Amino acid sequence: MKKYLKWTAVALFLFVMIGFAGFYAWATTTYEASEELQGMVDIEGVLMKDTVVFEPEIEKKNGVGIVLYPGAKVENTAYSYYAQGLMEAGYTVIVPEMTFNFALLSPNKASEYVERYPEVDRWIVGGHSLGGVTAAMYAAKHEVDGLMFLGSYPSEGADLSKELLPVLSIYAEKDGLTLVEDIEAAKPLLPAHTVYAEIVGGNHAQFGMYGAQKGDLQADISAVKQQEEMIELTLKWLKEN
């Protein structure tokens, strides 16, 4: 019996290790910032210990901070164009690096920056794809001043329908991973005052700038065009709230 238990334990250990190795290999095969993006934004200049930080000059700061959770397997630098556009309007934008590039493993990451930037008066959390799902989970348990979804929607465990916080949901017509039907189905989980905005011709991967993504549809507009629309829609919503 002891020998049987020993070999069972060894087999279970090997099974767990193989499973972890497989997950590690999957999670670390990431979507990096595209060459186009790297040619437009000084990415190295905004990296602070693997965290992307776009901080306006002191005289331009408006006291509002935004923490954006990346999509699964997407490197945080891929959101630099969007972050820079918001920073130019006075917002402090932070895109953290997630454990194994998987936001669900770092759900409370935003709290680190709330503590680190006490001069910021209001905090907005948001995210792309799985990052948006995780941001909604965070908003359901912490006091925030707004929530943003980029090609994303809340999970059943984050019912925000009775919350007063402002919510923005930007989705794309050609998104092959977060379908328009998914956005519609999740509406009962969000406040009635949630603002929805569709980017015609946009797709899932162009909510960041990291090239094509498996399972996505072909966009009818360029990545830069989609990013500019995202910035415009986000700033309009921020100014109204």
PDB file of C-alpha atoms in Angstrom:
ATOM      1  CA  MET A   1       0.000   0.000   0.000  1.00  0.00           C
ATOM      2  CA  LYS A   2       2.804   2.452   0.910  1.00  0.00           C
ATOM      3  CA  LYS A   3       4.552   1.757  -2.385  1.00  0.00           C
ATOM      4  CA  TYR A   4       1.283   2.337  -4.248  1.00  0.00           C
ATOM      5  CA  LEU A   5       0.734   5.666  -2.484  1.00  0.00           C
ATOM      6  CA  LYS A   6       4.310   6.694  -3.207  1.00  0.00           C
ATOM      7  CA  TRP A   7       3.962   6.089  -6.947  1.00  0.00           C
ATOM      8  CA  THR A   8       0.553   7.761  -6.969  1.00  0.00           C
ATOM      9  CA  ALA A   9       2.091  10.845  -5.379  1.00  0.00           C
ATOM     10  CA  VAL A  10       4.952  10.825  -7.890  1.00  0.00           C
ATOM     11  CA  ALA A  11       2.527  10.495 -10.807  1.00  0.00           C
ATOM     12  CA  LEU A  12       0.366  13.330  -9.477  1.00  0.00           C
ATOM     13  CA  PHE A  13       3.433  15.545  -9.029  1.00  0.00           C
ATOM     14  CA  LEU A  14       4.584  14.871 -12.589  1.00  0.00           C
ATOM     15  CA  PHE A  15       1.091  15.551 -13.917  1.00  0.00           C
ATOM     16  CA  VAL A  16       0.984  18.925 -12.142  1.00  0.00           C
ATOM     17  CA  MET A  17       4.479  19.866 -13.323  1.00  0.00           C
ATOM     18  CA  ILE A  18       3.698  18.955 -16.925  1.00  0.00           C
ATOM     19  CA  GLY A  19       0.474  20.945 -16.749  1.00  0.00           C
ATOM     20  CA  PHE A  20       2.291  23.964 -15.327  1.00  0.00           C
ATOM     21  CA  ALA A  21       5.019  23.711 -17.957  1.00  0.00           C
ATOM     22  CA  GLY A  22       2.373  23.671 -20.658  1.00  0.00           C
ATOM     23  CA  PHE A  23       0.600  26.706 -19.205  1.00  0.00           C
ATOM     24  CA  TYR A  24       3.909  28.538 -18.787  1.00  0.00           C
ATOM     25  CA  ALA A  25       4.858  27.910 -22.407  1.00  0.00           C
ATOM     26  CA  TRP A  26       1.417  29.096 -23.546  1.00  0.00           C
ATOM     27  CA  ALA A  27       1.374  32.187 -21.338  1.00  0.00           C
ATOM     28  CA  THR A  28       4.883  33.340 -22.212  1.00  0.00           C
ATOM     29  CA  THR A  29       4.306  33.118 -25.955  1.00  0.00           C
ATOM     30  CA  THR A  30       3.048  36.671 -26.083  1.00  0.00           C
ATOM     31  CA  TYR A  31       1.774  39.269 -28.504  1.00  0.00           C
ATOM     32  CA  GLU A  32       4.387  42.020 -28.581  1.00  0.00           C
ATOM     33  CA  ALA A  33       4.030  45.658 -29.579  1.00  0.00           C
ATOM     34  CA  SER A  34       4.052  45.888 -33.375  1.00  0.00           C
ATOM     35  CA  GLU A  35       6.943  47.401 -35.287  1.00  0.00           C
ATOM     36  CA  GLU A  36       4.582  50.144 -36.427  1.00  0.00           C
ATOM     37  CA  LEU A  37       3.868  51.085 -32.822  1.00  0.00           C
ATOM     38  CA  GLN A  38       7.521  50.931 -31.828  1.00  0.00           C
ATOM     39  CA  GLY A  39       8.247  53.395 -34.601  1.00  0.00           C
ATOM     40  CA  MET A  40       5.737  55.895 -33.239  1.00  0.00           C
ATOM     41  CA  VAL A  41       6.132  55.692 -29.442  1.00  0.00           C
ATOM     42  CA  ASP A  42       9.238  55.720 -27.265  1.00  0.00           C
ATOM     43  CA  ILE A  43       8.296  52.520 -25.469  1.00  0.00           C
ATOM     44  CA  GLU A  44      11.555  52.167 -23.570  1.00  0.00           C
ATOM     45  CA  GLY A  45      11.085  55.687 -22.250  1.00  0.00           C
ATOM     46  CA  VAL A  46       7.786  54.875 -20.542  1.00  0.00           C
ATOM     47  CA  LEU A  47       8.717  51.517 -19.008  1.00  0.00           C
ATOM     48  CA  MET A  48       9.168  51.649 -15.231  1.00  0.00           C
ATOM     49  CA  LYS A  49      10.119  48.223 -13.857  1.00  0.00           C
ATOM     50  CA  ASP A  50       8.080  46.496 -16.566  1.00  0.00           C
ATOM     51  CA  THR A  51       5.060  48.784 -15.989  1.00  0.00           C
ATOM     52  CA  VAL A  52       4.019  51.158 -18.761  1.00  0.00           C
ATOM     53  CA  VAL A  53       3.500  54.613 -17.249  1.00  0.00           C
ATOM     54  CA  PHE A  54       2.370  57.635 -19.252  1.00  0.00           C
ATOM     55  CA  GLU A  55       2.447  60.579 -16.882  1.00  0.00           C
ATOM     56  CA  PRO A  56       1.689  64.135 -18.069  1.00  0.00           C
ATOM     57  CA  GLU A  57       3.847  67.095 -17.174  1.00  0.00           C
ATOM     58  CA  ILE A  58       2.908  68.543 -13.797  1.00  0.00           C
ATOM     59  CA  GLU A  59       1.108  71.565 -15.235  1.00  0.00           C
ATOM     60  CA  LYS A  60      -1.029  69.335 -17.494  1.00  0.00           C
ATOM     61  CA  LYS A  61      -2.133  66.756 -14.915  1.00  0.00           C
ATOM     62  CA  ASN A  62      -5.882  66.737 -14.309  1.00  0.00           C
ATOM     63  CA  GLY A  63      -5.897  64.547 -11.185  1.00  0.00           C
ATOM     64  CA  VAL A  64      -7.378  61.502 -12.926  1.00  0.00           C
ATOM     65  CA  GLY A  65      -5.567  58.180 -13.249  1.00  0.00           C
ATOM     66  CA  ILE A  66      -6.393  55.223 -15.486  1.00  0.00           C
ATOM     67  CA  VAL A  67      -5.198  51.662 -14.905  1.00  0.00           C
ATOM     68  CA  LEU A  68      -5.623  49.533 -18.024  1.00  0.00           C
ATOM     69  CA  TYR A  69      -5.428  45.739 -17.743  1.00  0.00           C
ATOM     70  CA  PRO A  70      -3.961  44.073 -20.877  1.00  0.00           C
ATOM     71  CA  GLY A  71      -5.621  41.220 -22.727  1.00  0.00           C
ATOM     72  CA  ALA A  72      -4.415  37.659 -22.169  1.00  0.00           C
ATOM     73  CA  LYS A  73      -0.895  37.055 -23.511  1.00  0.00           C
ATOM     74  CA  VAL A  74      -0.664  40.649 -24.755  1.00  0.00           C
ATOM     75  CA  GLU A  75       2.344  42.629 -23.564  1.00  0.00           C
ATOM     76  CA  ASN A  76       1.461  45.897 -21.846  1.00  0.00           C
ATOM     77  CA  THR A  77       3.574  47.929 -24.277  1.00  0.00           C
ATOM     78  CA  ALA A  78       1.062  47.113 -27.039  1.00  0.00           C
ATOM     79  CA  TYR A  79      -1.326  49.690 -25.538  1.00  0.00           C
ATOM     80  CA  SER A  80       1.177  52.556 -25.651  1.00  0.00           C
ATOM     81  CA  TYR A  81      -0.445  54.501 -28.490  1.00  0.00           C
ATOM     82  CA  TYR A  82      -3.813  54.577 -26.729  1.00  0.00           C
ATOM     83  CA  ALA A  83      -2.198  55.411 -23.393  1.00  0.00           C
ATOM     84  CA  GLN A  84      -0.141  58.206 -24.904  1.00  0.00           C
ATOM     85  CA  GLY A  85      -3.223  59.727 -26.510  1.00  0.00           C
ATOM     86  CA  LEU A  86      -5.012  59.858 -23.158  1.00  0.00           C
ATOM     87  CA  MET A  87      -1.917  61.214 -21.416  1.00  0.00           C
ATOM     88  CA  GLU A  88      -1.746  64.110 -23.858  1.00  0.00           C
ATOM     89  CA  ALA A  89      -5.179  65.164 -22.546  1.00  0.00           C
ATOM     90  CA  GLY A  90      -3.885  65.244 -18.950  1.00  0.00           C
ATOM     91  CA  TYR A  91      -4.583  61.713 -17.726  1.00  0.00           C
ATOM     92  CA  THR A  92      -2.038  59.557 -15.911  1.00  0.00           C
ATOM     93  CA  VAL A  93      -2.228  56.171 -17.635  1.00  0.00           C
ATOM     94  CA  ILE A  94      -0.737  52.974 -16.240  1.00  0.00           C
ATOM     95  CA  VAL A  95      -0.645  49.619 -18.022  1.00  0.00           C
ATOM     96  CA  PRO A  96       0.729  47.026 -15.589  1.00  0.00           C
ATOM     97  CA  GLU A  97       2.540  43.812 -16.408  1.00  0.00           C
ATOM     98  CA  MET A  98       0.409  40.862 -15.315  1.00  0.00           C
ATOM     99  CA  THR A  99       1.572  37.597 -13.777  1.00  0.00           C
ATOM    100  CA  PHE A 100       2.241  35.222 -16.688  1.00  0.00           C
ATOM    101  CA  ASN A 101       0.592  37.854 -18.921  1.00  0.00           C
ATOM    102  CA  PHE A 102      -2.779  36.760 -17.549  1.00  0.00           C
ATOM    103  CA  ALA A 103      -4.842  39.469 -15.833  1.00  0.00           C
ATOM    104  CA  LEU A 104      -6.905  36.999 -13.816  1.00  0.00           C
ATOM    105  CA  LEU A 105      -3.735  36.116 -11.897  1.00  0.00           C
ATOM    106  CA  SER A 106      -3.273  39.768 -10.843  1.00  0.00           C
ATOM    107  CA  PRO A 107      -6.847  41.014 -10.240  1.00  0.00           C
ATOM    108  CA  ASN A 108      -5.941  43.581  -7.578  1.00  0.00           C
ATOM    109  CA  LYS A 109      -3.032  45.116  -9.471  1.00  0.00           C
ATOM    110  CA  ALA A 110      -4.743  48.511  -9.645  1.00  0.00           C
ATOM    111  CA  SER A 111      -4.503  48.920  -5.873  1.00  0.00           C
ATOM    112  CA  GLU A 112      -0.723  49.157  -6.118  1.00  0.00           C
ATOM    113  CA  TYR A 113      -0.983  52.339  -8.167  1.00  0.00           C
ATOM    114  CA  VAL A 114      -3.744  53.897  -6.082  1.00  0.00           C
ATOM    115  CA  GLU A 115      -1.288  53.720  -3.191  1.00  0.00           C
ATOM    116  CA  ARG A 116       1.714  54.761  -5.266  1.00  0.00           C
ATOM    117  CA  TYR A 117       0.097  57.893  -6.720  1.00  0.00           C
ATOM    118  CA  PRO A 118      -1.665  59.643  -3.813  1.00  0.00           C
ATOM    119  CA  GLU A 119      -1.813  62.878  -5.808  1.00  0.00           C
ATOM    120  CA  VAL A 120      -4.359  61.280  -8.161  1.00  0.00           C
ATOM    121  CA  ASP A 121      -7.874  62.182  -6.979  1.00  0.00           C
ATOM    122  CA  ARG A 122      -9.970  59.878  -9.180  1.00  0.00           C
ATOM    123  CA  TRP A 123      -9.212  56.419 -10.552  1.00  0.00           C
ATOM    124  CA  ILE A 124     -10.659  54.714 -13.605  1.00  0.00           C
ATOM    125  CA  VAL A 125      -9.996  51.009 -14.217  1.00  0.00           C
ATOM    126  CA  GLY A 126     -10.445  49.252 -17.498  1.00  0.00           C
ATOM    127  CA  GLY A 127      -9.115  46.570 -19.738  1.00  0.00           C
ATOM    128  CA  HIS A 128      -8.998  44.848 -23.067  1.00  0.00           C
ATOM    129  CA  SER A 129     -10.587  41.420 -23.512  1.00  0.00           C
ATOM    130  CA  LEU A 130      -9.748  39.287 -20.446  1.00  0.00           C
ATOM    131  CA  GLY A 131      -8.238  42.419 -18.929  1.00  0.00           C
ATOM    132  CA  GLY A 132     -11.675  44.046 -19.032  1.00  0.00           C
ATOM    133  CA  VAL A 133     -13.244  41.022 -17.370  1.00  0.00           C
ATOM    134  CA  THR A 134     -10.669  41.318 -14.584  1.00  0.00           C
ATOM    135  CA  ALA A 135     -11.097  45.090 -14.278  1.00  0.00           C
ATOM    136  CA  ALA A 136     -14.838  44.553 -13.766  1.00  0.00           C
ATOM    137  CA  MET A 137     -14.077  42.065 -10.996  1.00  0.00           C
ATOM    138  CA  TYR A 138     -11.871  44.696  -9.374  1.00  0.00           C
ATOM    139  CA  ALA A 139     -14.541  47.400  -9.720  1.00  0.00           C
ATOM    140  CA  ALA A 140     -17.106  45.113  -8.099  1.00  0.00           C
ATOM    141  CA  LYS A 141     -14.971  44.867  -4.940  1.00  0.00           C
ATOM    142  CA  HIS A 142     -13.220  48.243  -4.747  1.00  0.00           C
ATOM    143  CA  GLU A 143     -14.276  51.856  -4.899  1.00  0.00           C
ATOM    144  CA  VAL A 144     -13.426  53.300  -8.317  1.00  0.00           C
ATOM    145  CA  ASP A 145     -14.618  56.322 -10.257  1.00  0.00           C
ATOM    146  CA  GLY A 146     -15.253  54.623 -13.570  1.00  0.00           C
ATOM    147  CA  LEU A 147     -14.898  51.436 -15.586  1.00  0.00           C
ATOM    148  CA  MET A 148     -13.915  50.942 -19.227  1.00  0.00           C
ATOM    149  CA  PHE A 149     -14.199  47.912 -21.507  1.00  0.00           C
ATOM    150  CA  LEU A 150     -12.249  47.543 -24.743  1.00  0.00           C
ATOM    151  CA  GLY A 151     -13.618  44.587 -26.681  1.00  0.00           C
ATOM    152  CA  SER A 152     -14.744  43.087 -23.387  1.00  0.00           C
ATOM    153  CA  TYR A 153     -17.603  42.614 -20.944  1.00  0.00           C
ATOM    154  CA  PRO A 154     -18.119  41.545 -17.294  1.00  0.00           C
ATOM    155  CA  SER A 155     -18.373  37.962 -16.111  1.00  0.00           C
ATOM    156  CA  GLU A 156     -21.386  36.642 -14.186  1.00  0.00           C
ATOM    157  CA  GLY A 157     -19.438  37.118 -10.960  1.00  0.00           C
ATOM    158  CA  ALA A 158     -19.227  40.892 -11.429  1.00  0.00           C
ATOM    159  CA  ASP A 159     -22.802  42.164 -11.448  1.00  0.00           C
ATOM    160  CA  LEU A 160     -22.501  45.955 -11.585  1.00  0.00           C
ATOM    161  CA  SER A 161     -26.064  46.640 -12.695  1.00  0.00           C
ATOM    162  CA  LYS A 162     -26.969  48.575  -9.537  1.00  0.00           C
ATOM    163  CA  GLU A 163     -23.750  50.592  -9.323  1.00  0.00           C
ATOM    164  CA  LEU A 164     -23.671  54.328  -9.957  1.00  0.00           C
ATOM    165  CA  LEU A 165     -20.183  54.430 -11.418  1.00  0.00           C
ATOM    166  CA  PRO A 166     -19.788  55.579 -15.040  1.00  0.00           C
ATOM    167  CA  VAL A 167     -19.108  52.727 -17.484  1.00  0.00           C
ATOM    168  CA  LEU A 168     -17.857  52.829 -21.071  1.00  0.00           C
ATOM    169  CA  SER A 169     -17.940  49.837 -23.425  1.00  0.00           C
ATOM    170  CA  ILE A 170     -16.141  50.196 -26.751  1.00  0.00           C
ATOM    171  CA  TYR A 171     -16.563  47.241 -29.073  1.00  0.00           C
ATOM    172  CA  ALA A 172     -15.677  46.547 -32.699  1.00  0.00           C
ATOM    173  CA  GLU A 173     -17.725  45.421 -35.679  1.00  0.00           C
ATOM    174  CA  LYS A 174     -15.140  42.898 -36.926  1.00  0.00           C
ATOM    175  CA  ASP A 175     -14.131  41.517 -33.531  1.00  0.00           C
ATOM    176  CA  GLY A 176     -13.870  37.754 -33.926  1.00  0.00           C
ATOM    177  CA  LEU A 177     -13.200  37.063 -30.241  1.00  0.00           C
ATOM    178  CA  THR A 178     -15.604  39.362 -28.415  1.00  0.00           C
ATOM    179  CA  LEU A 179     -18.736  39.283 -30.521  1.00  0.00           C
ATOM    180  CA  VAL A 180     -21.406  41.967 -30.600  1.00  0.00           C
ATOM    181  CA  GLU A 181     -23.742  39.254 -29.295  1.00  0.00           C
ATOM    182  CA  ASP A 182     -21.488  38.862 -26.255  1.00  0.00           C
ATOM    183  CA  ILE A 183     -21.714  42.586 -25.532  1.00  0.00           C
ATOM    184  CA  GLU A 184     -25.503  42.468 -25.815  1.00  0.00           C
ATOM    185  CA  ALA A 185     -25.810  39.402 -23.580  1.00  0.00           C
ATOM    186  CA  ALA A 186     -23.777  41.066 -20.814  1.00  0.00           C
ATOM    187  CA  LYS A 187     -25.806  44.297 -20.726  1.00  0.00           C
ATOM    188  CA  PRO A 188     -27.942  43.146 -17.736  1.00  0.00           C
ATOM    189  CA  LEU A 189     -24.724  43.017 -15.667  1.00  0.00           C
ATOM    190  CA  LEU A 190     -23.947  46.694 -16.278  1.00  0.00           C
ATOM    191  CA  PRO A 191     -25.699  49.914 -15.182  1.00  0.00           C
ATOM    192  CA  ALA A 192     -28.469  51.231 -17.408  1.00  0.00           C
ATOM    193  CA  HIS A 193     -26.438  54.405 -17.970  1.00  0.00           C
ATOM    194  CA  THR A 194     -23.495  52.494 -19.506  1.00  0.00           C
ATOM    195  CA  VAL A 195     -22.246  54.157 -22.698  1.00  0.00           C
ATOM    196  CA  TYR A 196     -21.789  51.772 -25.643  1.00  0.00           C
ATOM    197  CA  ALA A 197     -19.789  52.724 -28.718  1.00  0.00           C
ATOM    198  CA  GLU A 198     -19.044  50.597 -31.775  1.00  0.00           C
ATOM    199  CA  ILE A 199     -15.965  51.054 -33.925  1.00  0.00           C
ATOM    200  CA  VAL A 200     -17.128  50.258 -37.441  1.00  0.00           C
ATOM    201  CA  GLY A 201     -14.561  48.165 -39.282  1.00  0.00           C
ATOM    202  CA  GLY A 202     -12.421  47.587 -36.195  1.00  0.00           C
ATOM    203  CA  ASN A 203     -11.375  44.218 -34.801  1.00  0.00           C
ATOM    204  CA  HIS A 204     -10.165  42.652 -31.543  1.00  0.00           C
ATOM    205  CA  ALA A 205      -6.398  42.875 -31.964  1.00  0.00           C
ATOM    206  CA  GLN A 206      -6.489  46.549 -32.891  1.00  0.00           C
ATOM    207  CA  PHE A 207      -7.671  47.506 -29.415  1.00  0.00           C
ATOM    208  CA  GLY A 208      -3.939  47.174 -28.906  1.00  0.00           C
ATOM    209  CA  MET A 209      -1.217  47.346 -31.535  1.00  0.00           C
ATOM    210  CA  TYR A 210       0.371  43.898 -31.691  1.00  0.00           C
ATOM    211  CA  GLY A 211      -0.496  42.516 -35.105  1.00  0.00           C
ATOM    212  CA  ALA A 212      -2.939  39.771 -36.026  1.00  0.00           C
ATOM    213  CA  GLN A 213      -4.488  37.463 -33.421  1.00  0.00           C
ATOM    214  CA  LYS A 214      -5.679  33.908 -33.943  1.00  0.00           C
ATOM    215  CA  GLY A 215      -9.463  33.699 -34.187  1.00  0.00           C
ATOM    216  CA  ASP A 216      -9.927  37.380 -34.966  1.00  0.00           C
ATOM    217  CA  LEU A 217     -11.507  38.813 -38.125  1.00  0.00           C
ATOM    218  CA  GLN A 218      -9.806  41.037 -40.676  1.00  0.00           C
ATOM    219  CA  ALA A 219     -10.287  44.720 -39.864  1.00  0.00           C
ATOM    220  CA  ASP A 220     -11.540  47.152 -42.493  1.00  0.00           C
ATOM    221  CA  ILE A 221      -9.625  50.048 -40.949  1.00  0.00           C
ATOM    222  CA  SER A 222      -5.996  50.485 -39.910  1.00  0.00           C
ATOM    223  CA  ALA A 223      -4.760  49.945 -36.375  1.00  0.00           C
ATOM    224  CA  VAL A 224      -3.950  53.640 -36.040  1.00  0.00           C
ATOM    225  CA  LYS A 225      -7.443  54.604 -37.227  1.00  0.00           C
ATOM    226  CA  GLN A 226      -8.996  52.313 -34.613  1.00  0.00           C
ATOM    227  CA  GLN A 227      -6.710  53.657 -31.901  1.00  0.00           C
ATOM    228  CA  GLU A 228      -7.609  57.249 -32.789  1.00  0.00           C
ATOM    229  CA  GLU A 229     -11.312  56.418 -32.567  1.00  0.00           C
ATOM    230  CA  MET A 230     -10.741  54.723 -29.208  1.00  0.00           C
ATOM    231  CA  ILE A 231      -8.960  57.807 -27.885  1.00  0.00           C
ATOM    232  CA  GLU A 232     -11.692  60.135 -29.159  1.00  0.00           C
ATOM    233  CA  LEU A 233     -14.507  58.032 -27.678  1.00  0.00           C
ATOM    234  CA  THR A 234     -12.710  57.604 -24.361  1.00  0.00           C
ATOM    235  CA  LEU A 235     -11.903  61.287 -23.952  1.00  0.00           C
ATOM    236  CA  LYS A 236     -15.472  62.276 -24.759  1.00  0.00           C
ATOM    237  CA  TRP A 237     -16.753  59.878 -22.095  1.00  0.00           C
ATOM    238  CA  LEU A 238     -14.159  60.973 -19.538  1.00  0.00           C
ATOM    239  CA  LYS A 239     -15.018  64.636 -19.985  1.00  0.00           C
ATOM    240  CA  GLU A 240     -18.717  63.916 -19.567  1.00  0.00           C
ATOM    241  CA  ASN A 241     -18.131  61.989 -16.353  1.00  0.00           C
TER     242      ASN A 241
END
